[in-house]
Coordinates of C-alpha atoms and ligand atoms in Angstrom, one line a residue:
M188 CA 0.2 0.2 0.1
K189 CA 1.5 3.3 -0.8
L190 CA 2.2 5.9 2.3
T191 CA -0.3 8.5 1.3
K192 CA -3.1 5.8 1.3
V193 CA -1.9 4.7 4.9
I194 CA -2.2 8.1 6.2
R195 CA -5.3 8.4 4.9
Q196 CA -7.1 5.5 6.0
T197 CA -5.6 6.2 10.0
T198 CA -8.2 7.9 10.7
L199 CA -9.1 9.1 14.4
D200 CA -11.6 6.2 15.0
S201 CA -9.5 3.3 13.3
V202 CA -6.7 4.7 16.2
E203 CA -9.1 4.8 19.2
G204 CA -11.0 1.8 18.2
A205 CA -7.8 -0.5 17.9
T206 CA -7.9 -2.6 20.9
A207 CA -4.0 -2.2 20.5
Y208 CA -1.2 -2.1 18.3
D209 CA 1.9 -4.2 18.5
A210 CA 3.8 -1.2 18.8
I211 CA 3.5 2.8 18.7
I212 CA 6.6 4.5 17.3
V213 CA 6.9 8.7 18.0
G214 CA 8.2 10.4 15.2
S215 CA 9.1 9.5 11.8
G216 CA 12.5 10.4 11.0
A217 CA 16.2 8.8 10.8
A218 CA 15.2 6.7 13.7
G219 CA 11.3 6.5 14.0
G220 CA 11.6 5.8 10.2
L221 CA 13.9 3.0 10.4
A222 CA 12.1 1.4 13.5
A223 CA 8.4 1.7 11.4
A224 CA 10.7 -0.4 8.4
H225 CA 12.1 -2.7 10.3
L226 CA 9.2 -3.8 13.0
T227 CA 6.9 -4.0 10.3
R228 CA 9.0 -6.2 8.1
E229 CA 9.0 -8.8 11.3
G230 CA 5.2 -8.4 11.0
L231 CA 4.3 -6.3 14.3
S232 CA 1.3 -3.9 13.6
V233 CA 2.8 -0.4 14.3
L234 CA 1.4 3.2 14.7
V235 CA 3.5 6.0 13.7
L236 CA 2.8 9.3 15.2
D237 CA 4.0 11.9 13.5
A238 CA 3.6 15.7 14.9
G239 CA 4.0 17.5 11.0
L240 CA 1.4 19.1 9.7
T241 CA 1.3 22.1 7.7
P242 CA -1.2 24.5 8.6
P243 CA -3.5 25.8 5.7
V244 CA -2.8 28.6 3.5
W245 CA -6.1 30.1 4.8
Q246 CA -5.0 29.9 8.6
R247 CA -1.4 31.3 8.0
P248 CA -1.7 33.4 4.9
K249 CA 1.6 35.4 6.2
S250 CA 3.8 32.6 6.8
R251 CA 2.4 30.8 4.0
G252 CA 3.5 33.5 1.5
V253 CA 6.6 33.8 3.0
N254 CA 7.9 30.5 2.8
A255 CA 6.7 29.8 -0.6
A256 CA 8.5 32.5 -1.8
V257 CA 12.1 31.5 0.5
R258 CA 11.4 28.5 -0.9
L259 CA 11.4 29.7 -4.6
M260 CA 14.5 31.9 -4.0
S261 CA 16.5 28.9 -2.9
R262 CA 16.1 27.1 -6.0
P263 CA 19.2 26.9 -8.2
K264 CA 17.1 28.3 -11.4
A265 CA 16.5 31.3 -9.5
L266 CA 20.4 32.1 -9.6
Q267 CA 20.4 31.2 -13.2
V268 CA 17.5 33.4 -14.2
L269 CA 18.6 36.5 -12.1
P270 CA 21.1 38.4 -11.1
S271 CA 23.0 37.2 -8.3
G272 CA 22.9 40.4 -6.7
V273 CA 19.1 40.6 -6.6
V274 CA 18.9 37.0 -5.0
W275 CA 21.1 37.8 -2.3
R276 CA 18.9 41.0 -1.5
A277 CA 15.6 38.9 -1.9
Q278 CA 16.8 36.3 0.0
T279 CA 18.2 38.3 2.9
F280 CA 14.9 40.3 3.0
L281 CA 12.8 36.6 2.9
R282 CA 14.9 35.7 6.0
A283 CA 14.2 38.6 8.0
M284 CA 10.3 38.1 7.0
G285 CA 10.8 34.4 8.4
R286 CA 12.3 35.3 11.4
D287 CA 8.8 36.6 12.8
R288 CA 7.3 33.0 13.0
Q289 CA 10.6 31.0 12.8
P290 CA 13.4 33.1 14.8
V291 CA 15.3 30.0 15.7
Q292 CA 14.9 28.0 12.7
S293 CA 15.4 30.5 10.2
S294 CA 19.1 30.7 11.2
C295 CA 19.8 27.2 9.8
Y296 CA 21.3 27.3 6.4
A297 CA 18.7 24.4 5.0
W298 CA 15.8 26.3 6.4
P299 CA 15.2 27.9 3.2
G300 CA 14.9 24.7 1.2
L301 CA 12.1 23.6 3.1
P302 CA 11.1 26.2 5.4
N303 CA 7.4 25.0 6.2
G304 CA 8.9 21.8 7.2
F305 CA 11.1 23.5 10.3
V306 CA 8.7 24.2 13.5
D307 CA 6.8 27.3 13.8
D308 CA 8.6 28.7 17.0
V309 CA 6.1 30.6 18.0
D310 CA 3.6 27.4 18.4
N311 CA 6.5 25.4 19.7
P312 CA 8.7 27.7 22.2
Y313 CA 11.2 26.6 24.7
E314 CA 13.3 28.8 27.2
T315 CA 16.8 29.1 28.1
P316 CA 18.8 31.3 30.6
E317 CA 19.6 34.5 29.0
D318 CA 23.4 34.1 29.1
K319 CA 23.0 30.5 27.6
P320 CA 21.6 30.8 24.4
F321 CA 20.8 27.6 22.5
N322 CA 19.9 26.9 18.9
W323 CA 17.3 24.1 18.9
I324 CA 16.4 23.4 15.1
R325 CA 13.7 21.2 14.7
A326 CA 11.7 19.5 11.3
H327 CA 8.3 18.5 12.3
H328 CA 7.4 16.1 9.0
L329 CA 7.6 12.9 7.8
G330 CA 11.2 12.0 7.4
G331 CA 12.6 14.1 10.0
R332 CA 15.3 16.3 9.5
M333 CA 17.2 13.7 7.6
V334 CA 15.1 14.4 4.2
V335 CA 15.5 18.4 4.4
P336 CA 17.4 19.4 1.3
G337 CA 20.8 21.1 1.5
H338 CA 21.3 18.1 4.9
G339 CA 24.6 17.2 5.0
K340 CA 24.2 13.3 4.5
Q341 CA 27.5 12.3 5.8
Y342 CA 27.1 8.6 8.1
L343 CA 30.2 7.7 9.7
R344 CA 30.8 5.0 12.5
R345 CA 32.2 6.3 16.1
S346 CA 35.9 5.3 16.5
L347 CA 36.7 2.7 19.1
A348 CA 37.9 5.1 21.4
G349 CA 34.3 6.9 21.1
F350 CA 32.9 4.1 23.1
A351 CA 35.2 4.0 26.3
A352 CA 35.3 5.6 29.4
K353 CA 36.9 8.6 29.6
S354 CA 36.7 10.2 32.9
E355 CA 34.4 9.6 36.2
A356 CA 31.9 12.0 34.6
N357 CA 32.1 10.4 31.2
P358 CA 31.4 6.9 31.8
G359 CA 31.6 5.4 28.2
W360 CA 28.6 3.6 26.8
P361 CA 27.5 0.2 28.0
I362 CA 27.6 -1.5 24.8
D363 CA 31.3 -1.5 22.5
A364 CA 32.1 -0.9 18.8
E365 CA 32.1 -4.9 18.4
A366 CA 28.2 -5.2 19.6
L367 CA 27.2 -2.2 16.8
A368 CA 29.5 -3.6 14.1
P369 CA 26.6 -5.7 12.6
W370 CA 23.9 -2.9 13.1
Y371 CA 25.7 -0.6 11.3
E372 CA 26.5 -2.8 8.3
T373 CA 22.4 -3.5 8.1
V374 CA 22.3 0.4 8.0
E375 CA 25.0 0.8 5.7
R376 CA 23.6 -1.5 3.6
Q377 CA 20.2 0.1 3.8
L378 CA 21.6 3.6 3.2
G379 CA 23.5 2.4 0.0
L380 CA 26.9 4.7 1.1
Y381 CA 29.0 6.3 -1.4
G382 CA 32.8 7.2 -0.3
Q383 CA 35.9 5.7 0.2
N384 CA 37.4 2.7 3.6
N385 CA 40.3 4.4 4.2
G386 CA 41.9 1.6 7.2
V387 CA 41.7 5.2 9.6
E388 CA 41.1 4.4 13.5
W389 CA 39.1 7.6 14.0
V390 CA 36.7 6.4 11.0
P391 CA 36.4 3.0 10.8
D392 CA 35.5 1.3 7.6
S393 CA 32.1 0.9 6.5
H394 CA 30.0 -0.9 4.0
I395 CA 30.6 1.1 0.7
T396 CA 27.8 0.2 -1.9
H397 CA 28.9 2.9 -4.5
P398 CA 33.2 3.6 -4.0
L399 CA 34.1 6.7 -4.9
E400 CA 37.5 8.2 -5.8
P401 CA 38.3 11.6 -5.1
D402 CA 38.0 14.3 -8.0
P403 CA 41.2 16.5 -8.9
A404 CA 40.1 19.3 -6.9
Q405 CA 40.1 17.0 -3.9
T406 CA 43.0 14.9 -4.7
H407 CA 44.8 18.5 -4.8
M408 CA 43.5 19.7 -1.7
M409 CA 44.2 16.2 0.4
E410 CA 47.8 16.0 -1.2
T411 CA 48.0 19.7 0.0
I412 CA 47.4 19.0 3.7
R413 CA 48.9 16.1 3.9
Q414 CA 52.0 17.6 2.9
E415 CA 51.7 20.3 5.4
W416 CA 50.6 18.1 8.4
T417 CA 52.3 14.6 8.2
G418 CA 49.8 13.5 11.2
A419 CA 47.0 15.0 8.9
K420 CA 44.6 12.1 7.5
P421 CA 42.1 13.3 5.1
V422 CA 39.5 10.9 3.9
L423 CA 36.6 11.5 1.6
G424 CA 32.8 12.0 3.2
R425 CA 30.5 9.1 3.4
Y426 CA 27.3 10.1 2.0
A427 CA 23.8 8.7 1.2
D428 CA 20.8 10.2 0.1
P429 CA 17.8 9.7 2.5
M430 CA 15.8 6.2 2.8
D431 CA 12.2 6.0 2.1
N432 CA 11.6 3.9 4.9
M433 CA 8.1 5.0 5.8
G434 CA 7.5 4.1 2.3
Q435 CA 8.9 0.3 2.8
A436 CA 6.9 -0.2 6.2
A437 CA 3.5 1.3 4.3
E438 CA 4.3 -1.7 1.6
T439 CA 3.9 -4.3 4.1
G440 CA 0.6 -3.5 5.0
K441 CA 0.9 -3.5 8.6
L442 CA 1.7 0.4 9.2
A443 CA -1.0 3.1 10.5
C444 CA 0.4 6.4 10.6
R445 CA -1.4 9.5 12.3
I446 CA 0.3 12.9 11.0
G447 CA -0.8 16.2 13.4
A448 CA -0.4 13.8 16.1
V449 CA 1.7 15.6 19.0
A450 CA 2.4 13.0 21.4
S451 CA 2.6 14.5 24.8
R452 CA 2.9 11.6 27.1
V453 CA 4.0 7.7 27.4
C454 CA 0.9 5.9 29.4
V455 CA 2.5 3.0 31.7
S456 CA -0.1 0.3 33.1
P457 CA 0.0 -0.6 36.8
E458 CA 2.4 -3.4 36.7
G459 CA 5.1 -1.0 35.0
R460 CA 4.7 -2.0 31.4
A461 CA 4.7 0.6 28.7
D462 CA 0.7 0.8 27.7
G463 CA 0.5 3.5 25.0
V464 CA 0.8 7.1 24.1
E465 CA -1.3 10.2 24.8
F466 CA -1.1 12.6 21.9
Y467 CA -2.7 15.9 21.2
D468 CA -4.4 15.7 17.7
R469 CA -3.8 18.8 15.7
R470 CA -7.2 18.1 13.0
A471 CA -9.2 16.9 15.8
E472 CA -8.3 19.5 18.0
R473 CA -8.2 16.9 21.2
T474 CA -6.1 14.5 23.4
V475 CA -6.3 11.2 22.0
R476 CA -4.8 7.8 23.4
A477 CA -3.2 4.8 21.7
K478 CA -2.6 1.7 22.6
A479 CA 0.5 -0.8 22.4
P480 CA 2.5 -2.8 24.8
I481 CA 5.8 -1.3 22.6
V482 CA 6.7 2.1 22.3
F483 CA 9.4 3.5 20.7
L484 CA 10.4 6.7 21.1
C485 CA 12.0 8.7 18.4
A486 CA 11.0 12.1 18.3
S487 CA 14.9 13.6 18.7
S488 CA 16.7 13.6 21.3
F489 CA 15.2 16.6 23.5
E490 CA 11.5 16.3 22.2
T491 CA 12.1 12.9 23.7
T492 CA 13.8 13.8 26.8
R493 CA 10.8 16.3 27.2
L494 CA 8.2 13.5 26.7
L495 CA 9.8 11.2 29.7
L496 CA 10.1 14.4 31.6
N497 CA 6.0 15.1 30.9
S498 CA 5.4 11.2 31.8
R499 CA 6.6 11.1 35.5
S500 CA 3.8 9.8 37.6
G501 CA 2.9 7.0 39.8
A502 CA 6.2 5.0 40.2
F503 CA 6.9 5.8 36.3
L504 CA 10.3 7.7 35.9
V505 CA 10.2 9.0 39.6
H506 CA 13.6 7.7 40.3
S507 CA 15.9 8.9 37.1
G508 CA 13.5 11.7 36.6
S509 CA 13.6 12.8 40.3
E510 CA 15.8 16.3 40.6
G511 CA 19.2 14.8 40.9
G512 CA 18.4 11.6 38.4
P513 CA 19.8 11.0 35.1
L514 CA 17.2 12.5 33.2
G515 CA 17.3 15.6 31.6
R516 CA 20.8 15.9 32.3
Y517 CA 24.3 15.1 30.0
I518 CA 22.9 16.9 27.0
M519 CA 25.7 18.1 24.1
D520 CA 26.3 19.2 20.7
H521 CA 29.1 19.5 19.1
V522 CA 31.5 22.5 19.7
S523 CA 31.2 23.7 16.0
V524 CA 33.6 26.5 14.4
K525 CA 32.6 27.4 10.6
A526 CA 34.6 29.8 8.3
E527 CA 33.3 30.5 4.4
G528 CA 35.3 32.2 1.6
M529 CA 36.4 31.6 -2.1
M530 CA 39.4 29.4 -3.5
P531 CA 40.4 28.2 -6.9
D532 CA 38.3 25.9 -8.7
R533 CA 41.2 23.2 -9.6
G534 CA 38.8 20.9 -11.5
I535 CA 35.8 20.6 -9.1
A536 CA 33.2 18.2 -10.6
D537 CA 30.5 20.5 -11.5
K538 CA 28.9 18.0 -13.2
D539 CA 26.3 16.1 -10.8
F540 CA 28.1 17.5 -7.9
N541 CA 26.7 16.2 -4.3
L542 CA 27.1 18.4 -1.1
G543 CA 28.1 15.1 0.9
N544 CA 31.0 14.7 -1.3
C545 CA 33.1 16.7 1.0
V546 CA 36.5 15.9 2.7
Y547 CA 36.8 14.9 6.2
M548 CA 39.7 15.5 8.2
P549 CA 39.3 13.4 11.4
R550 CA 41.4 14.3 14.7
F551 CA 42.7 17.2 13.2
D552 CA 44.3 18.4 16.3
L553 CA 47.1 16.0 15.7
R554 CA 47.7 17.1 12.5
A555 CA 51.3 17.9 14.2
G556 CA 51.7 14.3 15.3
A557 CA 51.5 15.4 18.6
P558 CA 50.9 12.5 21.4
E559 CA 47.4 11.6 22.2
G560 CA 46.6 12.3 25.7
D561 CA 42.6 13.9 25.6
H562 CA 40.6 11.3 23.6
S563 CA 38.4 14.1 22.2
G564 CA 40.2 16.7 20.6
Y565 CA 38.3 17.8 16.8
G566 CA 37.7 17.0 13.4
M567 CA 37.1 19.2 10.0
R568 CA 34.8 18.6 7.0
I569 CA 36.0 21.0 3.8
Y570 CA 33.0 21.3 1.3
Q571 CA 33.9 23.0 -2.0
V572 CA 31.2 23.9 -4.1
P573 CA 31.2 24.9 -8.1
G574 CA 31.6 28.7 -8.2
P575 CA 31.3 31.4 -10.6
G576 CA 34.2 31.8 -13.4
Q577 CA 37.5 30.2 -12.1
Q578 CA 36.5 30.3 -8.7
S579 CA 34.5 27.8 -6.2
Y580 CA 33.2 28.2 -2.5
F581 CA 34.8 26.9 0.2
T582 CA 33.4 25.8 3.9
A583 CA 35.5 24.5 6.2
V584 CA 33.2 23.2 9.5
S585 CA 35.5 21.6 12.4
D586 CA 33.1 19.8 15.1
A587 CA 34.9 19.0 18.6
E588 CA 33.4 16.8 21.3
M589 CA 31.6 18.5 24.2
L590 CA 31.9 16.3 27.1
P591 CA 28.6 15.0 29.1
R592 CA 28.3 17.3 32.3
A593 CA 25.4 17.0 34.7
E594 CA 24.7 20.8 34.8
N595 CA 23.8 21.1 31.2
R596 CA 20.1 19.8 31.3
L597 CA 16.3 19.9 30.2
T598 CA 14.3 20.6 32.7
L599 CA 10.3 21.3 32.1
S600 CA 9.5 25.2 32.1
N601 CA 6.2 26.5 33.0
R602 CA 5.0 27.5 29.6
R603 CA 3.3 25.6 27.4
D604 CA 3.2 25.1 23.9
R605 CA 0.4 25.6 21.0
W606 CA -1.2 22.4 22.3
G607 CA -1.1 22.8 26.1
I608 CA 1.8 20.5 26.6
P609 CA 4.4 21.9 29.0
T610 CA 7.7 23.2 26.7
L611 CA 11.8 22.7 27.8
R612 CA 14.3 25.0 29.2
I613 CA 17.6 24.4 28.1
S614 CA 20.7 24.9 29.7
C615 CA 23.6 24.4 28.1
A616 CA 26.9 26.1 28.0
H617 CA 30.7 25.7 26.8
S618 CA 33.0 24.8 29.7
E619 CA 36.5 26.1 30.3
R620 CA 37.6 23.4 28.2
E621 CA 35.8 23.5 25.9
K622 CA 36.3 27.3 25.2
T623 CA 40.6 26.6 25.3
V624 CA 39.8 24.0 22.2
I625 CA 37.4 26.2 20.1
K626 CA 40.8 28.9 20.2
G627 CA 42.3 25.4 18.5
Q628 CA 39.6 25.2 16.3
V629 CA 39.7 28.9 15.1
S630 CA 43.6 28.7 14.3
A631 CA 43.2 25.1 12.5
V632 CA 40.4 26.3 9.8
E633 CA 42.5 29.4 9.3
A634 CA 45.6 27.7 8.8
V635 CA 44.0 25.4 6.2
A636 CA 42.3 28.2 4.7
D637 CA 46.0 29.6 4.6
V638 CA 47.3 26.3 2.8
L639 CA 44.5 26.2 0.4
K640 CA 44.9 29.7 -0.7
V641 CA 40.9 30.6 0.3
K642 CA 40.0 34.3 0.7
L643 CA 37.9 34.0 3.6
N644 CA 35.2 36.5 4.2
D645 CA 34.8 38.9 6.7
A646 CA 32.8 37.6 9.2
K647 CA 34.6 36.7 12.9
I648 CA 35.0 32.9 13.4
G649 CA 34.4 31.8 16.3
A650 CA 32.0 29.0 18.1
S651 CA 28.8 29.1 17.0
V652 CA 26.1 28.9 19.7
P653 CA 25.3 25.3 21.1
G654 CA 23.0 23.6 19.5
S655 CA 24.1 25.2 15.9
A656 CA 26.2 21.9 14.7
I657 CA 22.3 20.3 15.0
H658 CA 24.1 17.2 16.5
E659 CA 22.2 17.8 19.9
V660 CA 22.2 14.5 21.7
G661 CA 21.8 13.0 25.6
G662 CA 18.8 13.5 28.0
A663 CA 18.2 10.3 28.6
R664 CA 21.2 8.4 28.2
M665 CA 22.0 4.4 28.0
G666 CA 23.9 2.9 31.3
D667 CA 24.2 -0.2 32.9
D668 CA 23.1 1.0 35.8
P669 CA 19.7 2.4 37.0
E670 CA 21.0 4.7 39.3
T671 CA 23.1 6.9 36.7
S672 CA 20.9 6.0 33.3
V673 CA 17.6 6.1 32.3
V674 CA 17.9 3.3 29.7
D675 CA 19.7 -0.1 29.8
P676 CA 22.2 -1.2 27.1
N677 CA 19.3 -2.2 24.8
N678 CA 17.7 1.2 24.8
Q679 CA 14.7 -0.3 27.5
S680 CA 13.6 2.0 29.8
W681 CA 14.7 0.9 33.3
D682 CA 11.3 1.9 34.5
A683 CA 8.8 0.7 32.0
K684 CA 9.4 -2.5 30.1
G685 CA 8.4 -2.5 26.2
L686 CA 9.4 1.5 26.4
Y687 CA 12.6 2.0 24.2
V688 CA 14.3 5.2 23.3
T689 CA 16.3 5.1 20.2
D690 CA 17.1 8.8 19.0
G691 CA 20.2 10.8 20.0
A692 CA 19.0 11.0 23.7
V693 CA 20.4 7.9 24.5
F694 CA 24.1 8.8 23.5
P695 CA 26.2 9.2 26.8
S696 CA 29.0 11.2 25.0
I697 CA 29.3 12.5 21.5
G698 CA 31.8 11.3 20.1
L699 CA 33.7 13.3 17.3
Q700 CA 31.2 11.9 14.2
N701 CA 28.1 12.9 13.1
P702 CA 25.7 10.8 15.2
T703 CA 23.0 9.8 12.8
L704 CA 24.2 6.5 11.6
T705 CA 24.6 5.4 15.0
I706 CA 21.2 6.5 16.0
M707 CA 19.9 4.0 13.5
A708 CA 22.4 1.6 14.2
L709 CA 20.9 1.6 17.6
T710 CA 17.6 1.8 16.4
A711 CA 17.9 -1.5 14.3
R712 CA 19.6 -3.3 17.2
A713 CA 16.7 -2.0 19.5
C714 CA 13.5 -3.3 17.2
A715 CA 15.4 -7.1 17.2
H716 CA 15.6 -6.5 21.2
A717 CA 11.8 -5.6 21.0
V718 CA 10.8 -8.4 18.5
A719 CA 12.5 -11.2 20.5
Ligands
FAD1082 C1 20.7 20.8 7.6 C2 20.8 19.5 8.6 C3 21.8 19.0 8.2 C4 22.2 17.8 9.1 N1 23.6 17.1 8.7 C5 23.7 15.9 9.1 C6 24.7 14.9 8.5 O1 25.6 15.2 7.5 N2 25.1 13.8 9.1 C7 24.4 13.7 10.6 O2 24.6 12.5 11.2 N3 23.4 14.7 11.2 C8 23.1 15.4 10.1 N4 21.9 16.5 10.9 C9 21.4 15.8 12.0 C10 20.7 14.7 11.7 O3 19.7 15.1 10.8 C11 19.6 14.3 13.1 O4 21.2 13.5 14.1 C12 18.9 13.3 12.9 O5 18.2 14.0 11.7 C13 18.1 12.9 14.0 O6 17.1 11.8 13.7 P1 15.7 11.7 14.6 O7 15.0 10.4 14.0 O8 16.4 11.3 16.1 O9 15.2 13.3 14.8 P2 14.4 13.9 13.8 O10 15.0 13.7 12.3 O11 14.1 15.3 13.9 O12 13.0 13.7 13.8 C14 11.9 13.5 14.2 C15 10.7 13.2 14.1 O13 9.9 13.3 15.4 C16 8.8 14.1 14.9 N5 8.2 14.4 16.5 C17 8.7 15.3 17.0 N6 8.1 15.9 18.1 C18 7.1 15.0 18.3 C19 6.2 14.6 18.9 N7 6.1 15.4 20.5 N8 5.2 13.9 18.9 C20 5.0 13.1 17.4 N9 6.1 13.5 16.0 C21 7.3 14.4 16.9 C22 9.0 15.1 13.9 O14 8.2 15.1 13.0 C23 10.3 14.5 13.3 O15 9.3 13.3 12.6 C24 21.4 17.3 10.4 C25 20.6 18.2 10.4 C26 20.3 18.9 9.8 C27 18.7 19.9 9.8

């Protein structure tokens, strides 16, 4: 059956009338979509609840009009038919207009590609302390952030060291790389990765479906960097187009999917088993309850944590969710430094250009071959995009690891969202150690620009506001001990059997790699556990 038909058939009557689905999944992004595909393939009847629903034009004429214009001006065709100065001025003007309802979301570089897919910040507010800003970038629509045009598409495994304990505050993962390896491979095969294996310890080899060789511009870039810094190990990025997990799940005939369903609470039976999910139905404008003995929370790290915080009642989550408990704590995002400019072309492949095809330098802090003391450090991705004449656009993004700290946390605020659900207060800041790392990242991007003969823009180079890397994780970390973690090594809640959390909320540490491949591998593994 086609997904559109599944959505049409999932009426509120059918959801309320169902005695129980085998499983309910909250969210249809990288985690939720994959869970839907895996669980339905195993024969389970699955209900996916997804918050996304674009309001009709007559309800939001101004923002719908602005967003349509934003999208139009972001198309490459606009650049071909209009002078670049006109396009630039129109984009700047429209972005300012978009700030009206999406002040946070419009700060994301990819917002113009799908403005209606990102949340309306007025309807979906959150708070931060005044001196601790946080950019919480969210997409509420089928497929989640992974399917936003302009998504980075980088899918890298965590290094072996990424799972290890580093300090008392950073206890490591309750599973190791070996436990996750088969699940990484399962997901990589599904993704159909483009890239190259290099045997570099910081970027474990993957299953590559489409082997790539560097193009002349990348070869020049990588050789120049190797000559300059003997300890640098530039490799090609590994990328893939988004998967159609929800479409695959629909084809099994076992899927139901309700859109515009904002989950607010997990329901737990008196015996301590997951029992279903309560959600606000945006179309029917009322609260509804759906029943299932298995619940997968895949609403994205912070949204999932918010759901858990909102679910505290009776005996459920009273311990891990108490003031001193682990729920809501140890949130992280990559410490990100970005620089942009123009560089000589040197034979970049214009035809079939794919943004995912970048150069990645893992542990670039060790480029001078310094001894490895701290396991953290930083890496750097370099994007070279065809530009005007003999020039190309240069973007360098350096991501460093933010260490997990209990005081970086999520709590419930007194504010409510448009649907009456308590919202989050996000308190997250860089530590003194991270501020020192940032200085190293800034000099590293400047040094790379210098070596590659890049003319950098005038913008001051410094760390982005936390959240801007859009790799936010933590809040319901996994561990061996219910005293210090929220879920067990199989992603199952310590408090309620049948409740699985499989998005980035469970990360005990962020590591250096982009998080989504690990989120999907954990999800695939948790699905197998739930089915067994
Ligand atoms: C522009 C951009 C580029 C990126 N590039 C990369 C990259 O190159 N590599 C990488 O690894 N990561 C990248 N990321 C991050 C990556 O997209 C996320 O890590 C990943 O999408 C997280 O998947 P998820 O399923 O946990 O959450 P999401 O993709 O955010 O999906 C969450 C889903 O839950 C739904 N939802 C939310 N709240 C509720 C609720 N209360 N009730 C019901 N449904 C709800 C939403 O509608 C959505 O479908 C990028 C992100 C962006 C925005």
